[in-house]
PDB file of C-alpha atoms in Angstrom:
ATOM      1  CA  UNK A  12      82.379  85.554  99.151  1.00 78.00           C
ATOM      2  CA  UNK A  13      84.725  84.020 101.710  1.00 92.00           C
ATOM      3  CA  UNK A  14      83.554  84.196 105.324  1.00 97.00           C
ATOM      4  CA  UNK A  15      86.004  85.489 107.896  1.00 98.00           C
ATOM      5  CA  UNK A  16      84.734  85.549 111.452  1.00 98.00           C
ATOM      6  CA  UNK A  17      86.183  87.784 114.107  1.00 96.00           C
ATOM      7  CA  UNK A  18      88.072  86.326 117.058  1.00 96.00           C
ATOM      8  CA  UNK A  19      86.110  86.229 120.282  1.00 89.00           C
ATOM      9  CA  UNK A  20      88.997  85.987 122.725  1.00 90.00           C
ATOM     10  CA  UNK A  21      92.726  85.564 123.077  1.00 91.00           C
ATOM     11  CA  UNK A  22      93.735  89.097 122.151  1.00 96.00           C
ATOM     12  CA  UNK A  23      94.912  92.147 124.111  1.00 96.00           C
ATOM     13  CA  UNK A  24      92.007  93.960 125.787  1.00 96.00           C
ATOM     14  CA  UNK A  25      92.682  97.255 123.984  1.00 96.00           C
ATOM     15  CA  UNK A  26      91.463  95.590 120.768  1.00 97.00           C
ATOM     16  CA  UNK A  27      88.007  94.927 122.280  1.00 97.00           C
ATOM     17  CA  UNK A  28      86.427  98.295 121.370  1.00 98.00           C
ATOM     18  CA  UNK A  29      87.477  97.701 117.756  1.00 98.00           C
ATOM     19  CA  UNK A  30      86.194  94.117 117.743  1.00 98.00           C
ATOM     20  CA  UNK A  31      82.908  95.442 119.148  1.00 98.00           C
ATOM     21  CA  UNK A  32      82.582  97.451 115.907  1.00 98.00           C
ATOM     22  CA  UNK A  33      82.909  94.341 113.726  1.00 98.00           C
ATOM     23  CA  UNK A  34      79.620  92.572 112.906  1.00 98.00           C
ATOM     24  CA  UNK A  35      79.337  88.910 113.925  1.00 96.00           C
ATOM     25  CA  UNK A  36      78.218  87.769 110.472  1.00 98.00           C
ATOM     26  CA  UNK A  37      81.567  86.682 108.971  1.00 98.00           C
ATOM     27  CA  UNK A  38      81.090  89.102 106.060  1.00 98.00           C
ATOM     28  CA  UNK A  39      84.339  90.921 106.778  1.00 98.00           C
ATOM     29  CA  UNK A  40      85.317  91.317 103.116  1.00 98.00           C
ATOM     30  CA  UNK A  41      81.938  92.832 102.296  1.00 98.00           C
ATOM     31  CA  UNK A  42      82.217  95.237 105.235  1.00 98.00           C
ATOM     32  CA  UNK A  43      85.764  96.243 104.288  1.00 98.00           C
ATOM     33  CA  UNK A  44      84.500  96.980 100.788  1.00 98.00           C
ATOM     34  CA  UNK A  45      81.303  98.835 101.694  1.00 98.00           C
ATOM     35  CA  UNK A  46      82.816 101.148 104.304  1.00 98.00           C
ATOM     36  CA  UNK A  47      84.884 102.911 101.627  1.00 98.00           C
ATOM     37  CA  UNK A  48      81.915 104.387  99.686  1.00 98.00           C
ATOM     38  CA  UNK A  49      80.283 105.181 103.033  1.00 98.00           C
ATOM     39  CA  UNK A  50      83.399 107.143 103.988  1.00 98.00           C
ATOM     40  CA  UNK A  51      83.508 108.881 100.599  1.00 98.00           C
ATOM     41  CA  UNK A  52      79.838 109.874 100.885  1.00 98.00           C
ATOM     42  CA  UNK A  53      80.407 111.365 104.334  1.00 98.00           C
ATOM     43  CA  UNK A  54      83.440 113.337 103.130  1.00 98.00           C
ATOM     44  CA  UNK A  55      81.549 114.607 100.073  1.00 97.00           C
ATOM     45  CA  UNK A  56      79.179 116.502 102.382  1.00 97.00           C
ATOM     46  CA  UNK A  57      82.006 118.514 103.964  1.00 98.00           C
ATOM     47  CA  UNK A  58      83.618 121.774 102.871  1.00 98.00           C
ATOM     48  CA  UNK A  59      87.368 122.310 102.804  1.00 97.00           C
ATOM     49  CA  UNK A  60      87.083 124.297 106.043  1.00 97.00           C
ATOM     50  CA  UNK A  61      85.094 121.525 107.714  1.00 98.00           C
ATOM     51  CA  UNK A  62      87.736 118.965 106.706  1.00 98.00           C
ATOM     52  CA  UNK A  63      90.218 121.008 108.763  1.00 98.00           C
ATOM     53  CA  UNK A  64      87.972 121.091 111.854  1.00 98.00           C
ATOM     54  CA  UNK A  65      89.248 119.865 115.244  1.00 96.00           C
ATOM     55  CA  UNK A  66      86.695 119.363 118.003  1.00 95.00           C
ATOM     56  CA  UNK A  67      89.384 120.183 120.577  1.00 95.00           C
ATOM     57  CA  UNK A  68      92.785 121.851 120.334  1.00 93.00           C
ATOM     58  CA  UNK A  69      94.898 118.693 120.506  1.00 93.00           C
ATOM     59  CA  UNK A  70      92.634 116.558 118.304  1.00 97.00           C
ATOM     60  CA  UNK A  71      93.253 115.631 114.682  1.00 98.00           C
ATOM     61  CA  UNK A  72      91.493 117.222 111.731  1.00 98.00           C
ATOM     62  CA  UNK A  73      89.115 115.150 109.626  1.00 98.00           C
ATOM     63  CA  UNK A  74      91.796 114.977 106.919  1.00 98.00           C
ATOM     64  CA  UNK A  75      94.240 113.711 109.557  1.00 98.00           C
ATOM     65  CA  UNK A  76      91.832 110.933 110.491  1.00 98.00           C
ATOM     66  CA  UNK A  77      91.355 109.748 106.912  1.00 98.00           C
ATOM     67  CA  UNK A  78      95.107 109.724 106.241  1.00 98.00           C
ATOM     68  CA  UNK A  79      95.589 107.946 109.577  1.00 98.00           C
ATOM     69  CA  UNK A  80      93.270 105.220 108.259  1.00 98.00           C
ATOM     70  CA  UNK A  81      95.465 104.865 105.160  1.00 98.00           C
ATOM     71  CA  UNK A  82      98.654 104.750 107.250  1.00 98.00           C
ATOM     72  CA  UNK A  83      97.165 102.132 109.552  1.00 98.00           C
ATOM     73  CA  UNK A  84      96.011 100.083 106.570  1.00 98.00           C
ATOM     74  CA  UNK A  85      99.661  99.774 105.523  1.00 98.00           C
ATOM     75  CA  UNK A  86     100.915  98.913 109.000  1.00 98.00           C
ATOM     76  CA  UNK A  87      98.148  96.433 109.823  1.00 98.00           C
ATOM     77  CA  UNK A  88      98.407  94.566 106.517  1.00 98.00           C
ATOM     78  CA  UNK A  89     102.197  94.436 106.783  1.00 98.00           C
ATOM     79  CA  UNK A  90     101.855  92.892 110.246  1.00 98.00           C
ATOM     80  CA  UNK A  91      99.183  90.524 108.938  1.00 98.00           C
ATOM     81  CA  UNK A  92     101.424  89.355 106.098  1.00 98.00           C
ATOM     82  CA  UNK A  93     104.340  88.713 108.418  1.00 98.00           C
ATOM     83  CA  UNK A  94     102.198  86.751 110.871  1.00 98.00           C
ATOM     84  CA  UNK A  95     100.254  84.862 108.177  1.00 98.00           C
ATOM     85  CA  UNK A  96     103.589  83.800 106.670  1.00 98.00           C
ATOM     86  CA  UNK A  97     104.600  82.331 110.075  1.00 98.00           C
ATOM     87  CA  UNK A  98     107.134  85.037 110.931  1.00 98.00           C
ATOM     88  CA  UNK A  99     107.615  85.005 114.705  1.00 97.00           C
ATOM     89  CA  UNK A 100     109.570  88.279 114.837  1.00 97.00           C
ATOM     90  CA  UNK A 101     108.268  90.728 117.432  1.00 97.00           C
ATOM     91  CA  UNK A 102     107.121  93.465 115.048  1.00 97.00           C
ATOM     92  CA  UNK A 103     107.680  97.057 116.157  1.00 96.00           C
ATOM     93  CA  UNK A 104     104.960  99.422 117.250  1.00 95.00           C
ATOM     94  CA  UNK A 105     104.475 102.846 115.721  1.00 96.00           C
ATOM     95  CA  UNK A 106     103.616 106.280 117.011  1.00 97.00           C
ATOM     96  CA  UNK A 107     100.359 107.303 115.338  1.00 97.00           C
ATOM     97  CA  UNK A 108     100.656 110.885 116.602  1.00 97.00           C
ATOM     98  CA  UNK A 109     104.128 111.181 115.058  1.00 98.00           C
ATOM     99  CA  UNK A 110     102.779 109.811 111.759  1.00 98.00           C
ATOM    100  CA  UNK A 111      99.916 112.330 111.747  1.00 98.00           C
ATOM    101  CA  UNK A 112     102.191 115.218 112.699  1.00 97.00           C
ATOM    102  CA  UNK A 113     104.442 114.466 109.726  1.00 98.00           C
ATOM    103  CA  UNK A 114     101.911 113.411 107.084  1.00 98.00           C
ATOM    104  CA  UNK A 115     100.817 116.912 106.007  1.00 97.00           C
ATOM    105  CA  UNK A 116      97.231 115.772 105.513  1.00 98.00           C
ATOM    106  CA  UNK A 117      95.909 119.305 105.822  1.00 97.00           C
ATOM    107  CA  UNK A 118      97.930 120.341 102.749  1.00 98.00           C
ATOM    108  CA  UNK A 119      96.504 117.542 100.604  1.00 98.00           C
ATOM    109  CA  UNK A 120      93.272 117.382  98.655  1.00 98.00           C
ATOM    110  CA  UNK A 121      90.748 115.094 100.343  1.00 98.00           C
ATOM    111  CA  UNK A 122      90.137 113.228  97.080  1.00 98.00           C
ATOM    112  CA  UNK A 123      93.849 112.419  96.914  1.00 98.00           C
ATOM    113  CA  UNK A 124      93.826 111.119 100.499  1.00 98.00           C
ATOM    114  CA  UNK A 125      90.690 109.097  99.816  1.00 98.00           C
ATOM    115  CA  UNK A 126      92.244 107.655  96.635  1.00 98.00           C
ATOM    116  CA  UNK A 127      95.217 106.501  98.712  1.00 98.00           C
ATOM    117  CA  UNK A 128      92.940 104.829 101.250  1.00 98.00           C
ATOM    118  CA  UNK A 129      90.904 103.165  98.473  1.00 98.00           C
ATOM    119  CA  UNK A 130      94.041 101.840  96.776  1.00 98.00           C
ATOM    120  CA  UNK A 131      95.369 100.322  99.981  1.00 98.00           C
ATOM    121  CA  UNK A 132      91.979  98.853 100.863  1.00 98.00           C
ATOM    122  CA  UNK A 133      91.676  97.227  97.449  1.00 98.00           C
ATOM    123  CA  UNK A 134      95.124  95.678  97.834  1.00 98.00           C
ATOM    124  CA  UNK A 135      94.286  94.606 101.399  1.00 98.00           C
ATOM    125  CA  UNK A 136      91.130  92.832 100.294  1.00 98.00           C
ATOM    126  CA  UNK A 137      92.969  90.945  97.536  1.00 98.00           C
ATOM    127  CA  UNK A 138      95.568  89.864 100.088  1.00 98.00           C
ATOM    128  CA  UNK A 139      93.017  88.883 102.738  1.00 98.00           C
ATOM    129  CA  UNK A 140      91.093  86.791 100.187  1.00 98.00           C
ATOM    130  CA  UNK A 141      94.273  84.767  99.630  1.00 98.00           C
ATOM    131  CA  UNK A 142      94.531  83.727 103.280  1.00 98.00           C
ATOM    132  CA  UNK A 143      93.173  80.367 104.350  1.00 98.00           C
ATOM    133  CA  UNK A 144      92.036  79.587 107.896  1.00 97.00           C
ATOM    134  CA  UNK A 145      95.444  78.212 108.826  1.00 98.00           C
ATOM    135  CA  UNK A 146      97.123  81.498 107.855  1.00 98.00           C
ATOM    136  CA  UNK A 147      94.399  83.582 109.531  1.00 98.00           C
ATOM    137  CA  UNK A 148      94.817  81.630 112.767  1.00 98.00           C
ATOM    138  CA  UNK A 149      98.607  81.958 112.892  1.00 98.00           C
ATOM    139  CA  UNK A 150      99.871  83.937 115.825  1.00 98.00           C
ATOM    140  CA  UNK A 151     102.680  86.384 116.205  1.00 98.00           C
ATOM    141  CA  UNK A 152     103.724  89.397 118.201  1.00 97.00           C
ATOM    142  CA  UNK A 153     103.591  93.103 117.521  1.00 97.00           C
ATOM    143  CA  UNK A 154     104.781  95.712 119.974  1.00 96.00           C
ATOM    144  CA  UNK A 155     105.217  92.893 122.515  1.00 97.00           C
ATOM    145  CA  UNK A 156     101.539  91.867 122.286  1.00 97.00           C
ATOM    146  CA  UNK A 157     100.384  88.451 121.052  1.00 97.00           C
ATOM    147  CA  UNK A 158      97.906  88.550 118.175  1.00 96.00           C
ATOM    148  CA  UNK A 159      96.714  86.613 115.162  1.00 98.00           C
ATOM    149  CA  UNK A 160      96.328  87.440 111.497  1.00 98.00           C
ATOM    150  CA  UNK A 161      92.556  86.969 112.007  1.00 98.00           C
ATOM    151  CA  UNK A 162      92.535  89.652 114.696  1.00 98.00           C
ATOM    152  CA  UNK A 163      94.436  92.068 112.484  1.00 98.00           C
ATOM    153  CA  UNK A 164      92.217  91.732 109.410  1.00 98.00           C
ATOM    154  CA  UNK A 165      89.141  92.253 111.578  1.00 98.00           C
ATOM    155  CA  UNK A 166      90.892  95.183 113.229  1.00 98.00           C
ATOM    156  CA  UNK A 167      91.091  96.877 109.815  1.00 98.00           C
ATOM    157  CA  UNK A 168      87.315  97.160 109.728  1.00 98.00           C
ATOM    158  CA  UNK A 169      86.837  97.787 113.454  1.00 98.00           C
ATOM    159  CA  UNK A 170      89.410 100.577 113.424  1.00 98.00           C
ATOM    160  CA  UNK A 171      87.839 102.211 110.358  1.00 98.00           C
ATOM    161  CA  UNK A 172      84.327 101.962 111.859  1.00 98.00           C
ATOM    162  CA  UNK A 173      85.621 103.335 115.173  1.00 98.00           C
ATOM    163  CA  UNK A 174      86.910 106.454 113.438  1.00 98.00           C
ATOM    164  CA  UNK A 175      83.716 106.929 111.420  1.00 98.00           C
ATOM    165  CA  UNK A 176      81.814 106.729 114.702  1.00 98.00           C
ATOM    166  CA  UNK A 177      84.073 109.430 116.152  1.00 98.00           C
ATOM    167  CA  UNK A 178      83.473 111.620 113.101  1.00 98.00           C
ATOM    168  CA  UNK A 179      79.712 111.184 113.458  1.00 97.00           C
ATOM    169  CA  UNK A 180      79.675 111.717 117.231  1.00 97.00           C
ATOM    170  CA  UNK A 181      82.308 114.412 117.809  1.00 97.00           C
ATOM    171  CA  UNK A 182      82.907 116.239 114.541  1.00 98.00           C
ATOM    172  CA  UNK A 183      79.722 116.348 112.468  1.00 97.00           C
ATOM    173  CA  UNK A 184      77.464 117.775 115.232  1.00 97.00           C
ATOM    174  CA  UNK A 185      79.527 120.979 115.039  1.00 97.00           C
ATOM    175  CA  UNK A 186      78.290 121.477 111.468  1.00 96.00           C
ATOM    176  CA  UNK A 187      74.544 121.313 112.209  1.00 87.00           C
TER     177      UNK A 187
END
């Protein structure tokens, strides 16, 4: 399997916590693949009521988080494609809270949400496998911040891991 190492510098500091979640082994494609069944196994242990749990009033439900991962998969891969294809357009940001507020995750079956995430991840992996080092190292701008395609594909995993960590640290203890 193709090795894709994470960037070590040259990116906005707010990406650092996500990069800290990415292993240093270059096995990004393997990690992007294996985190999906890990996520499915975690969700399989939860009741419908637990999937609607918020650990604080203004926080998202577990369903919101999983659909947020699917939404971000779309946005991140779109940005990656534009940058990998040498597009220098400053790509717009997006309001993740607005997306969650209008996604109706709590009205959807968790298996449907998970199927959406799996479908996007599969497509993302096929796309990422097609990128050579030159494309991965291309730089661009999103929301007025400089970044590379390499940063974004690693961010996919780091962002997903970050949210699984939040589920394990802030949500699941309430169910013990």
